mmCIF file of C-alpha atoms and ligand atoms in Angstrom:
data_model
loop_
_atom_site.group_PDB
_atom_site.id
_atom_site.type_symbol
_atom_site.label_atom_id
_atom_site.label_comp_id
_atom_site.label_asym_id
_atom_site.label_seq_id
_atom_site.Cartn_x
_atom_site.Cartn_y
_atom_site.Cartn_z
ATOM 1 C CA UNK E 880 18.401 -30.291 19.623
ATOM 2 C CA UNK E 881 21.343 -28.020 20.981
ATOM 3 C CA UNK E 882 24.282 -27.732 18.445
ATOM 4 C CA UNK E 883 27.038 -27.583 20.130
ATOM 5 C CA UNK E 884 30.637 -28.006 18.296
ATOM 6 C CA UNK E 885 31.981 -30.522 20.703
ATOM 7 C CA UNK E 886 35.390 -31.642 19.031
ATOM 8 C CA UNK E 887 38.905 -29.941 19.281
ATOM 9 C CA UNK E 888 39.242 -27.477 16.961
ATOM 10 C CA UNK E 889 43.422 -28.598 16.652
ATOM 11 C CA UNK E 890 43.428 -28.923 12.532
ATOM 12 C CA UNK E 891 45.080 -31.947 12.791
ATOM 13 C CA UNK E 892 44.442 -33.447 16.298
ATOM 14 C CA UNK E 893 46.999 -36.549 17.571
ATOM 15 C CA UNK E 894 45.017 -39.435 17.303
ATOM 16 C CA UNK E 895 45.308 -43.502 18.583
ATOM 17 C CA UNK E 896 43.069 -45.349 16.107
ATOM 18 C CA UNK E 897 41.538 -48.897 17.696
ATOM 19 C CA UNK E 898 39.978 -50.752 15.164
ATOM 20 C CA UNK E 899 38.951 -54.313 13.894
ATOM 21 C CA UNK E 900 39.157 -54.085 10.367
ATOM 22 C CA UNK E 901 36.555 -54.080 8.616
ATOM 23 C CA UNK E 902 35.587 -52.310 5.403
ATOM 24 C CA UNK E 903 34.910 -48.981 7.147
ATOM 25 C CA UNK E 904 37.534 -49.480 9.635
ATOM 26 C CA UNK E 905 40.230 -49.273 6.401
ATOM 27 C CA UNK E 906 38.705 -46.424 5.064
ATOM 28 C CA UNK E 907 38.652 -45.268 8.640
ATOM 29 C CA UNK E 908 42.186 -45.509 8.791
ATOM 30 C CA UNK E 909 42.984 -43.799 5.494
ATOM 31 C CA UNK E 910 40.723 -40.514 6.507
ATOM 32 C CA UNK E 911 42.567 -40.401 9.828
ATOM 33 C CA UNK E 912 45.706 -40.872 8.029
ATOM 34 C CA UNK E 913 45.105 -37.387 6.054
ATOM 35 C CA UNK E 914 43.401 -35.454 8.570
ATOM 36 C CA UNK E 915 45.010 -36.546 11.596
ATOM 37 C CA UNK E 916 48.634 -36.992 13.324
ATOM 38 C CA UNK E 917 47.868 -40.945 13.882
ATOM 39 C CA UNK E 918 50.747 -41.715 16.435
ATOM 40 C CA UNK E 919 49.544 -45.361 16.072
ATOM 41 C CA UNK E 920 46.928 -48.190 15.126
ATOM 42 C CA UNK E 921 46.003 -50.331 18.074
ATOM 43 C CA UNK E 922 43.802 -53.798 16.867
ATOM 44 C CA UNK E 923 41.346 -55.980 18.828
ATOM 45 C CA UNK E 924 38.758 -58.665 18.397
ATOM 46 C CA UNK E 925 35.678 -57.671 16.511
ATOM 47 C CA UNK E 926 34.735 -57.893 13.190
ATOM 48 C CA UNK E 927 36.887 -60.685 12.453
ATOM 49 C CA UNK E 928 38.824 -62.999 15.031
ATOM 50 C CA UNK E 929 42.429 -60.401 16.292
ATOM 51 C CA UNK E 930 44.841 -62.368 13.913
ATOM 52 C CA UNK E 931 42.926 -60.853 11.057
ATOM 53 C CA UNK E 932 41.713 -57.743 11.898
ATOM 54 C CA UNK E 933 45.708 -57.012 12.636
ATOM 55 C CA UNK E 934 46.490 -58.538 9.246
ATOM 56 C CA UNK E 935 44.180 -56.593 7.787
ATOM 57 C CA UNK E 936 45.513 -53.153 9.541
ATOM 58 C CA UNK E 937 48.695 -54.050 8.221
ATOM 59 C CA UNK E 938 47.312 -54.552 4.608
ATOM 60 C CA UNK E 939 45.929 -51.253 4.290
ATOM 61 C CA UNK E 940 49.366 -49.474 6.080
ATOM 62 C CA UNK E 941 51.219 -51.186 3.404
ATOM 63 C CA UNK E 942 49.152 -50.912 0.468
ATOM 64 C CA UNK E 943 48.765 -46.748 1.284
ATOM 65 C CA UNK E 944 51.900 -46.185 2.492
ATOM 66 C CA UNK E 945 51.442 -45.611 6.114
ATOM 67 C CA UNK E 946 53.803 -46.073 8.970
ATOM 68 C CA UNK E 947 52.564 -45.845 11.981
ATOM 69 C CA UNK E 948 53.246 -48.733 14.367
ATOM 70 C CA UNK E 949 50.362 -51.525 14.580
ATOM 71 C CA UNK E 950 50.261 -52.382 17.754
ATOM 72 C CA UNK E 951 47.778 -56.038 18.255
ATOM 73 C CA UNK E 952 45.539 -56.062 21.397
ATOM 74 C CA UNK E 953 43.132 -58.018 22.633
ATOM 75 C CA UNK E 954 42.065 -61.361 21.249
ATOM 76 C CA UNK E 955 38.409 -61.693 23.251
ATOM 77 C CA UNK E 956 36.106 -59.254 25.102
ATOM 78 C CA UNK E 957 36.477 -58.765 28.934
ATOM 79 C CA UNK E 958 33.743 -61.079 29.688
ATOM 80 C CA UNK E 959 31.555 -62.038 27.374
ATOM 81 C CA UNK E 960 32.076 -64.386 24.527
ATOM 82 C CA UNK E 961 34.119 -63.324 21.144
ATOM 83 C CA UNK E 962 31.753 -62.694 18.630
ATOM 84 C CA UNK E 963 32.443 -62.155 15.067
ATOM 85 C CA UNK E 964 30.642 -59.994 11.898
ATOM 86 C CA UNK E 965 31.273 -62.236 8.773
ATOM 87 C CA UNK E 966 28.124 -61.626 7.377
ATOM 88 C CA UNK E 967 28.757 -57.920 6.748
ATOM 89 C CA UNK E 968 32.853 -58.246 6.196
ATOM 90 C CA UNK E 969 33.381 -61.819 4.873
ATOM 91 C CA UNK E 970 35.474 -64.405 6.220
ATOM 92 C CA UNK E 971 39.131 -62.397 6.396
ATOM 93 C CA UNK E 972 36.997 -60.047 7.917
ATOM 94 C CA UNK E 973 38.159 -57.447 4.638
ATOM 95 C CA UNK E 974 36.581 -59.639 1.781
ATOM 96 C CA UNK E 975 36.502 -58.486 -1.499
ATOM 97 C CA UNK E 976 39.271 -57.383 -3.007
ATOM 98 C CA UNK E 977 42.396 -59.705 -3.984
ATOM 99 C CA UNK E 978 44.419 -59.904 -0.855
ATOM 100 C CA UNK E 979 48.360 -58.856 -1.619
ATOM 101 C CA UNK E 980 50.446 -60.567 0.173
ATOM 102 C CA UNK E 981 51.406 -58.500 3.610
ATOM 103 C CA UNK E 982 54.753 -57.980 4.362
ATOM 104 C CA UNK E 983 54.279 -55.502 6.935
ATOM 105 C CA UNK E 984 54.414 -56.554 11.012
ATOM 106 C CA UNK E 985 53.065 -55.302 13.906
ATOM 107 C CA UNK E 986 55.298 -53.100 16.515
ATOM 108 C CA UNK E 987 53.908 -55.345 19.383
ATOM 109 C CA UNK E 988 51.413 -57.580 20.658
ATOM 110 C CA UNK E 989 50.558 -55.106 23.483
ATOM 111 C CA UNK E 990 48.224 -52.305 21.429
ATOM 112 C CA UNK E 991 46.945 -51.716 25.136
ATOM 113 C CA UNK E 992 50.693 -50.379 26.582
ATOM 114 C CA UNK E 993 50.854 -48.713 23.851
ATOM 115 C CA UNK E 994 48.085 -46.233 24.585
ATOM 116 C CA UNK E 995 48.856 -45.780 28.032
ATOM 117 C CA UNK E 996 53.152 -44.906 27.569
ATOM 118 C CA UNK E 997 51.250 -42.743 24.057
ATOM 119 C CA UNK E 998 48.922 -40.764 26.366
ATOM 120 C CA UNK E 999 51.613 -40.278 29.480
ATOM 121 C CA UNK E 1000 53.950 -39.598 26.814
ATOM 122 C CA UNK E 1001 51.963 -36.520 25.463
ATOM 123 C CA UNK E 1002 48.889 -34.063 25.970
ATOM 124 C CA UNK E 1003 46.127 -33.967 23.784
ATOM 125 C CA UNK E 1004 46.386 -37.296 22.307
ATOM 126 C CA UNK E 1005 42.524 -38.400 21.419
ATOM 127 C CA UNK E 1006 41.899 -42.301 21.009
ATOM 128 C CA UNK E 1007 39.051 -42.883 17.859
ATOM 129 C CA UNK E 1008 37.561 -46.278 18.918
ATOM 130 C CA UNK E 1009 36.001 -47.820 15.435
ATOM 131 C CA UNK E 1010 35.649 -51.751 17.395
ATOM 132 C CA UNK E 1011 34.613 -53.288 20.876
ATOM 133 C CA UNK E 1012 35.809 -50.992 23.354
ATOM 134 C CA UNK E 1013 38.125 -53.960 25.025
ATOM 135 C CA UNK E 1014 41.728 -52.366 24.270
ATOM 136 C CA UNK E 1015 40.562 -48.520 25.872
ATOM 137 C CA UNK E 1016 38.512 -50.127 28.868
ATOM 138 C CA UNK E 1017 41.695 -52.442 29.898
ATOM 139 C CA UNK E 1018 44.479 -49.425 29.133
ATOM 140 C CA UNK E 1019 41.787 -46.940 31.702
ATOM 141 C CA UNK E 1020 41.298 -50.322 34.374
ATOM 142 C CA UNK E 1021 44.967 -50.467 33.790
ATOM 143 C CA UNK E 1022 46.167 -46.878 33.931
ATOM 144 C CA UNK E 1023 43.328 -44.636 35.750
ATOM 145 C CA UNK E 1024 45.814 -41.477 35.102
ATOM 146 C CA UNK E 1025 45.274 -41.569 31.579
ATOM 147 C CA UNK E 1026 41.760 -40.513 31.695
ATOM 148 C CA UNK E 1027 42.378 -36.699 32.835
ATOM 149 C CA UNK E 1028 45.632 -36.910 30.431
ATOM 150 C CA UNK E 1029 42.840 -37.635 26.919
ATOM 151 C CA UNK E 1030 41.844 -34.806 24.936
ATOM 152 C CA UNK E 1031 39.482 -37.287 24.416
ATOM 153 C CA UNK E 1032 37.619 -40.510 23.293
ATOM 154 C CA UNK E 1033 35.916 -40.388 20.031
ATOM 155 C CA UNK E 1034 34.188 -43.951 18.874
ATOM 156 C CA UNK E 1035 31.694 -44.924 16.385
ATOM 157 C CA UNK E 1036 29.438 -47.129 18.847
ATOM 158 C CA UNK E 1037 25.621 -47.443 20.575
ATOM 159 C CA UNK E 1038 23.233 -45.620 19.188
ATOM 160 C CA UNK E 1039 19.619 -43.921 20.160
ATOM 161 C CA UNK E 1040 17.382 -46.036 18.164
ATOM 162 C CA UNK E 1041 17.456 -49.521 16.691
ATOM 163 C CA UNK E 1042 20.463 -51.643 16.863
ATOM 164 C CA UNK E 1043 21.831 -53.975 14.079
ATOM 165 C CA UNK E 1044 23.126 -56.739 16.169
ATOM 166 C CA UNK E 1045 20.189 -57.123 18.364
ATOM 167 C CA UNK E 1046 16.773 -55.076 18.097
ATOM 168 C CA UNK E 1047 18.428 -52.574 20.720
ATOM 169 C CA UNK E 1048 22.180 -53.076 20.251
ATOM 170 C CA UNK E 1049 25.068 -51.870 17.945
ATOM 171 C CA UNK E 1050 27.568 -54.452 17.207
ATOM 172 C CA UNK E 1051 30.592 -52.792 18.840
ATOM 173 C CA UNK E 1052 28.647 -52.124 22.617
ATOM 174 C CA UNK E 1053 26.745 -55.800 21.955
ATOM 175 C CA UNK E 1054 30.422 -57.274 21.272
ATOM 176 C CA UNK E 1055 31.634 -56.335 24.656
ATOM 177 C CA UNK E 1056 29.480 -54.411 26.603
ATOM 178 C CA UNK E 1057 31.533 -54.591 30.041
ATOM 179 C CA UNK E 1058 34.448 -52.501 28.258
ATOM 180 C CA UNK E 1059 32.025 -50.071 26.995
ATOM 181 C CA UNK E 1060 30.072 -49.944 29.990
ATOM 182 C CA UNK E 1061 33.888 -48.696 31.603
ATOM 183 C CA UNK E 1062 34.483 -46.746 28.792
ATOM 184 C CA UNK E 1063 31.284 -44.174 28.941
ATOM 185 C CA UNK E 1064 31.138 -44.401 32.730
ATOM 186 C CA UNK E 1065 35.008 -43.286 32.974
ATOM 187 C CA UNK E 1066 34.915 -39.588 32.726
ATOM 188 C CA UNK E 1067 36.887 -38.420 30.056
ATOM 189 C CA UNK E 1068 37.125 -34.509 29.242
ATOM 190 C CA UNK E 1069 35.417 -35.484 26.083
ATOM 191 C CA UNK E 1070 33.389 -38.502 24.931
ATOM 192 C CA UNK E 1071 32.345 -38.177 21.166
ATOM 193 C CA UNK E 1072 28.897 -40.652 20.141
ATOM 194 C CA UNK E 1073 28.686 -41.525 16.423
ATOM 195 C CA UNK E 1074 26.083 -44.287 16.865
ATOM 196 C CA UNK E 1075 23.653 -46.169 14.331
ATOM 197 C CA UNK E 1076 21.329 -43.187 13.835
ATOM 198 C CA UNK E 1077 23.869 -40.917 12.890
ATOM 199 C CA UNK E 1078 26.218 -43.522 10.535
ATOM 200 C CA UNK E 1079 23.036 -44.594 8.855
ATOM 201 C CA UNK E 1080 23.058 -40.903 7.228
ATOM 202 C CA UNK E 1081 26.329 -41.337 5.576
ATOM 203 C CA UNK E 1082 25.746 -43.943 2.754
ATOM 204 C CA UNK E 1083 28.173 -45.591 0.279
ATOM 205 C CA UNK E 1084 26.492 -46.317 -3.286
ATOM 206 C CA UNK E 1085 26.879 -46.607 -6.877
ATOM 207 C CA UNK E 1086 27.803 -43.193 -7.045
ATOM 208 C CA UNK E 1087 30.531 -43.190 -4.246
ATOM 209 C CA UNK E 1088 32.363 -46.363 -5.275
ATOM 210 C CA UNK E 1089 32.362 -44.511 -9.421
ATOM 211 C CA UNK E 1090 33.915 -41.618 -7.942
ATOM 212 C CA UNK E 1091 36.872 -43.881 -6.331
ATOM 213 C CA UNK E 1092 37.359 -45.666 -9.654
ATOM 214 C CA UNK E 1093 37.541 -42.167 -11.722
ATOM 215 C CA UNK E 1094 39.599 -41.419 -8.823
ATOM 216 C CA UNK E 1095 42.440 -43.943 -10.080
ATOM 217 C CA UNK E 1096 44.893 -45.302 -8.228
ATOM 218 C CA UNK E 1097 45.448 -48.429 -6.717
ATOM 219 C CA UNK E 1098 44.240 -47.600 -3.168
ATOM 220 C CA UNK E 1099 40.706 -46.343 -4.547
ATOM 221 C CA UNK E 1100 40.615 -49.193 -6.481
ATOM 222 C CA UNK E 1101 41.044 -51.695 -3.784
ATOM 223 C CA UNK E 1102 38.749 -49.247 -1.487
ATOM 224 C CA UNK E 1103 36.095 -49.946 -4.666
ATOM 225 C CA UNK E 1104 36.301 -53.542 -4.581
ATOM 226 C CA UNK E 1105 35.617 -52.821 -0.979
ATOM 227 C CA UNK E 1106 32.858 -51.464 -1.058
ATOM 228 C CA UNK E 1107 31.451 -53.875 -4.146
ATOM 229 C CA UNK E 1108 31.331 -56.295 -1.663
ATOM 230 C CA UNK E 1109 30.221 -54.542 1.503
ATOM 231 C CA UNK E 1110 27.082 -52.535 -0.146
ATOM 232 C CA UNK E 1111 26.344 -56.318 -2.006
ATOM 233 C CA UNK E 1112 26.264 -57.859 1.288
ATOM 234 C CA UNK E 1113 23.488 -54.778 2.317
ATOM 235 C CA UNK E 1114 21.754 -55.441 -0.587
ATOM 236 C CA UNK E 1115 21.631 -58.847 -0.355
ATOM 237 C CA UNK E 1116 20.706 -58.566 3.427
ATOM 238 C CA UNK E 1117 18.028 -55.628 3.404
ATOM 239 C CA UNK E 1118 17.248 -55.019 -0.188
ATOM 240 C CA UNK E 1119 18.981 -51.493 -0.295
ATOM 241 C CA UNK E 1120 21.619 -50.239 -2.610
ATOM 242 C CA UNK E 1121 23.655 -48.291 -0.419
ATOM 243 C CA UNK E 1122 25.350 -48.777 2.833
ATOM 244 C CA UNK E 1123 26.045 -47.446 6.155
ATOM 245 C CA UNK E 1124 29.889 -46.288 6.107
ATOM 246 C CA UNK E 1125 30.368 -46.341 10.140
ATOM 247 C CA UNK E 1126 33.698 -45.641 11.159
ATOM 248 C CA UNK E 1127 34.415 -42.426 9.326
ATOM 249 C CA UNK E 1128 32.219 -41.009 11.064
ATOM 250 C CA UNK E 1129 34.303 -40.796 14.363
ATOM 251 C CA UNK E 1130 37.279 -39.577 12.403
ATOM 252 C CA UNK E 1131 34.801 -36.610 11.472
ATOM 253 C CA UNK E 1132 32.928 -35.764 14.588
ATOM 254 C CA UNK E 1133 36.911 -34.689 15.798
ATOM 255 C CA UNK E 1134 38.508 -33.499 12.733
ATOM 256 C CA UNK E 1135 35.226 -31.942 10.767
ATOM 257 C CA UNK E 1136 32.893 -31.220 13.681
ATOM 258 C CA UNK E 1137 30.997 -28.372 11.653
ATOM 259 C CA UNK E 1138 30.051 -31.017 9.463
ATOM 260 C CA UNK E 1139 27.787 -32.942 11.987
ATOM 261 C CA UNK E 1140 25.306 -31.797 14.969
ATOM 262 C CA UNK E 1141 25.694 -32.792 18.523
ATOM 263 C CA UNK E 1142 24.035 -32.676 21.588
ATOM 264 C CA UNK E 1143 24.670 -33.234 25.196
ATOM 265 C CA UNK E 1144 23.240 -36.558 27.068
ATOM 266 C CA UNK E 1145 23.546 -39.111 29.321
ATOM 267 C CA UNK E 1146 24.068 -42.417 27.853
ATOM 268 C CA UNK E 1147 24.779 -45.616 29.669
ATOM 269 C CA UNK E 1148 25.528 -49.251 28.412
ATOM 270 C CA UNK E 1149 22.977 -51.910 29.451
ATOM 271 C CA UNK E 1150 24.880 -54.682 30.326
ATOM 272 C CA UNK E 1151 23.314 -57.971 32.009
ATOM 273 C CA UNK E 1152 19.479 -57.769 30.140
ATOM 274 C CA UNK E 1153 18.400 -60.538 28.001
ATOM 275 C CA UNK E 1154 16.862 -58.352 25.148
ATOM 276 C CA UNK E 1155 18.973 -54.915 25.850
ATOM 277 C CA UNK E 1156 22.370 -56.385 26.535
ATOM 278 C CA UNK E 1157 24.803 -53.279 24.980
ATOM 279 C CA UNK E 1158 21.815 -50.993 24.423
ATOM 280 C CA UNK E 1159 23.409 -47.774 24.519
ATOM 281 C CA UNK E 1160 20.887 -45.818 27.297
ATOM 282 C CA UNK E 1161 20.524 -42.746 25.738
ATOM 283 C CA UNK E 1162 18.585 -40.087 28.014
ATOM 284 C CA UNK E 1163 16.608 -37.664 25.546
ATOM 285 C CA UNK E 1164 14.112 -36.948 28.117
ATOM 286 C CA UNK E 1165 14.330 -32.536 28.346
ATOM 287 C CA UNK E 1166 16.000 -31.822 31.708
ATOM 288 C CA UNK E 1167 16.673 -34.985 32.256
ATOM 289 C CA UNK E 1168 18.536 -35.635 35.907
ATOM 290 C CA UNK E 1169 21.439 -37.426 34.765
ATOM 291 C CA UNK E 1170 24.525 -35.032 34.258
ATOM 292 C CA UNK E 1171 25.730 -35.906 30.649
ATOM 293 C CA UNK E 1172 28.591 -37.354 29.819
ATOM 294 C CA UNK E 1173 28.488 -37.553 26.220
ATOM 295 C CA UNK E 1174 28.389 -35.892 23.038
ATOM 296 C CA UNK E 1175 25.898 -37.667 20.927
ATOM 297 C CA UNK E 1176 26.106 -36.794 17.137
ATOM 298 C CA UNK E 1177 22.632 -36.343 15.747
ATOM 299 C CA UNK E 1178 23.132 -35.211 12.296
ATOM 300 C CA UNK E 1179 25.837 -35.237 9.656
ATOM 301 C CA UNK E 1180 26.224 -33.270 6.072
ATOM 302 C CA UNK E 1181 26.626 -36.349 4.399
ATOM 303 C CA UNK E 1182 27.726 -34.790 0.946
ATOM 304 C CA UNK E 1183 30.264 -33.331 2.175
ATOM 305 C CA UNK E 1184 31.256 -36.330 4.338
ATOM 306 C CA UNK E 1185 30.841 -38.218 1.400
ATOM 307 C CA UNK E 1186 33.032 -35.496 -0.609
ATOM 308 C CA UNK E 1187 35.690 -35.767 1.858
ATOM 309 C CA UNK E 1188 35.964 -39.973 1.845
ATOM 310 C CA UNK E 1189 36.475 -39.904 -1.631
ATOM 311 C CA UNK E 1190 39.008 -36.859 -1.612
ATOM 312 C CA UNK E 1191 41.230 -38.957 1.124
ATOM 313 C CA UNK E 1192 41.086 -42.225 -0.825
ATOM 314 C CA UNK E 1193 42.008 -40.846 -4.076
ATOM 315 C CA UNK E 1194 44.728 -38.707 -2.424
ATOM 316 C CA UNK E 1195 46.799 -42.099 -1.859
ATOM 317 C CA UNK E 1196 48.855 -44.007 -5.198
HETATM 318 O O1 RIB Z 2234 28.033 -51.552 14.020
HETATM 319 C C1 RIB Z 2234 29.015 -51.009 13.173
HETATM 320 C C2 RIB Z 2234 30.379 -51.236 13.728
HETATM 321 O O2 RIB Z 2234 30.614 -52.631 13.844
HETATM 322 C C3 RIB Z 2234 31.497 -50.713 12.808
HETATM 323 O O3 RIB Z 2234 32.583 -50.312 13.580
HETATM 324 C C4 RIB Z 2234 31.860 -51.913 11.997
HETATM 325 O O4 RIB Z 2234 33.221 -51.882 11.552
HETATM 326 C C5 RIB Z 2234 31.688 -53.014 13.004
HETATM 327 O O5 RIB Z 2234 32.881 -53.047 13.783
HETATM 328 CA CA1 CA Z 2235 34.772 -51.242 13.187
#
């Protein structure tokens, strides 16, 4: 496997975060938040319906202190049915904890201007796509221009093994496959892969969610109560005691790139098959004829990763 260090190497690159909070969305947002310039948080349809995934943005912006704008986006995929992840992230979609009451409101309903006037407005802006891929495939089908005006896309999506949604599909592809189909197939200087088989090496446990406690503070204590409930759900569902933390993981393959291992492929999102639809099409074969288009993480130091989760939380009141 070639290493190659595929990120910017800007310390703190300018970042659009889309998201559908969810557990590791939020702590996605508060590592992006420390190591980033996040110029704004766009929301869409995912892990819970759009009302509450943009409630739940908002929550975590208020309860740490952030102010970027929250811009909503879009409330169903492109095509496909809406489809939901209670199971892993509850009914609000950020279960758990006790839910303060949010005071905060989003900027606008349009998450999907704002990343085209953010990109035309600047170089170098990078979007980190943590949900379905519905708010960047409609702001590219939209705005073309923007493509060759990204630093780049990275996302937490796909993988190049088993899925979790489906035998062959990750849950943000599965959830709307037509927008990540657009999405790998547009061209983008960079396109960053942190799929199943990498996030599944970065584990939050016993020993994670002590550390935030020790930690103190009120944010590491709701992050905590977090993750009480999303590795119980894990352990509930598969018998292990630790689980995958996803999202991070695309906030690291562009800030902390010596932390993970990449390699160059060809991948391309299955879209109409019965038993593959939003298999991320990963070619590993050597020499393979397709030029690549990705940057597919392979490996992570998840200790450090790990190291550098808890260091962000706890940095927060
Ligand atoms: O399959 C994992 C992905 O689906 C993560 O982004 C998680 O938040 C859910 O959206
Ligand atoms: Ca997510």
């Amino acid at each position: 496997m070639t290493t190659a260090t595929a990120a910017a190497m800007t310390t703190r690159p300018a970042i659009i975060l889309d998201c559908d909070p969810g557990h590791d969305d939020a702590v996605a947002m508060l590592l992006a938040a420390r190591h980033c310039e996040l110029l704004a948080v766009t929301t869409v349809s995912g892990n819970a319906p759009l009302h509450l995934t943009t409630q739940n943005a908002l929550l975590v912006c208020q309860l740490a202190g952030l102010d970027m704008p929250v811009h909503a986006g879009a409330d169903r995929p492109l095509l496909v049915s809406a489809a939901h992840a209670p199971r892993a992230h509850g009914r609000t979609g950020l279960d758990g904890p006790v839910r303060p009451d949010v005071h905060r409101t989003v900027a606008s309903n349009d998450a999907v201007g704002c990343i085209i006037e953010t990109v035309r407005a600047r170089d170098g802006v990078w979007i980190v796509a943590v949900g379905p891929l519905t708010n960047v495939a409609l702001a590219i089908r939209q705005a073309p221009d923007i493509v060759d005006r990204l630093a780049g896309i990275s996302l937490m999506g796909g993988g190049a093994g088993p899925g979790n949604v489906t035998p062959t599909a990750e849950f943000n592809i599965w959830a709307d496959p037509h927008a990540a189909q657009i999405v790998f197939a547009a061209g983008v200087p960079r396109l960053l892969m942190a799929g199943l088989h990498l996030t599944h090496q970065l584990c939050v446990g016993p020993e994670v969610i002590a550390a935030l406690r020790a930690g103190g503070g009120t944010v590491a204590g709701f992050v905590a109560e977090l993750f009480d409930f999303y590795v119980a759900g894990y352990r509930e569902r598969a018998g292990l005691d630790a689980a995958p933390l996803h999202d991070p993981c695309a906030v690291l393959a562009l800030t902390h790139p010596e932390l993970l291992g990449f390699a160059a492929r060809r991948v391309e999102v299955e879209t109409t098959g019965v038993l593959t639809r939003g298999m991320t099409v990963v070619d590993e074969r050597p020499g393979a004829d397709g030029t690549p288009n990705c940057d597919v993480a392979y490996g992570i130091d998840a200790d450090a990763a790990a190291e550098l989760i808890v260091d962000a939380v706890c940095s927060y009141r």
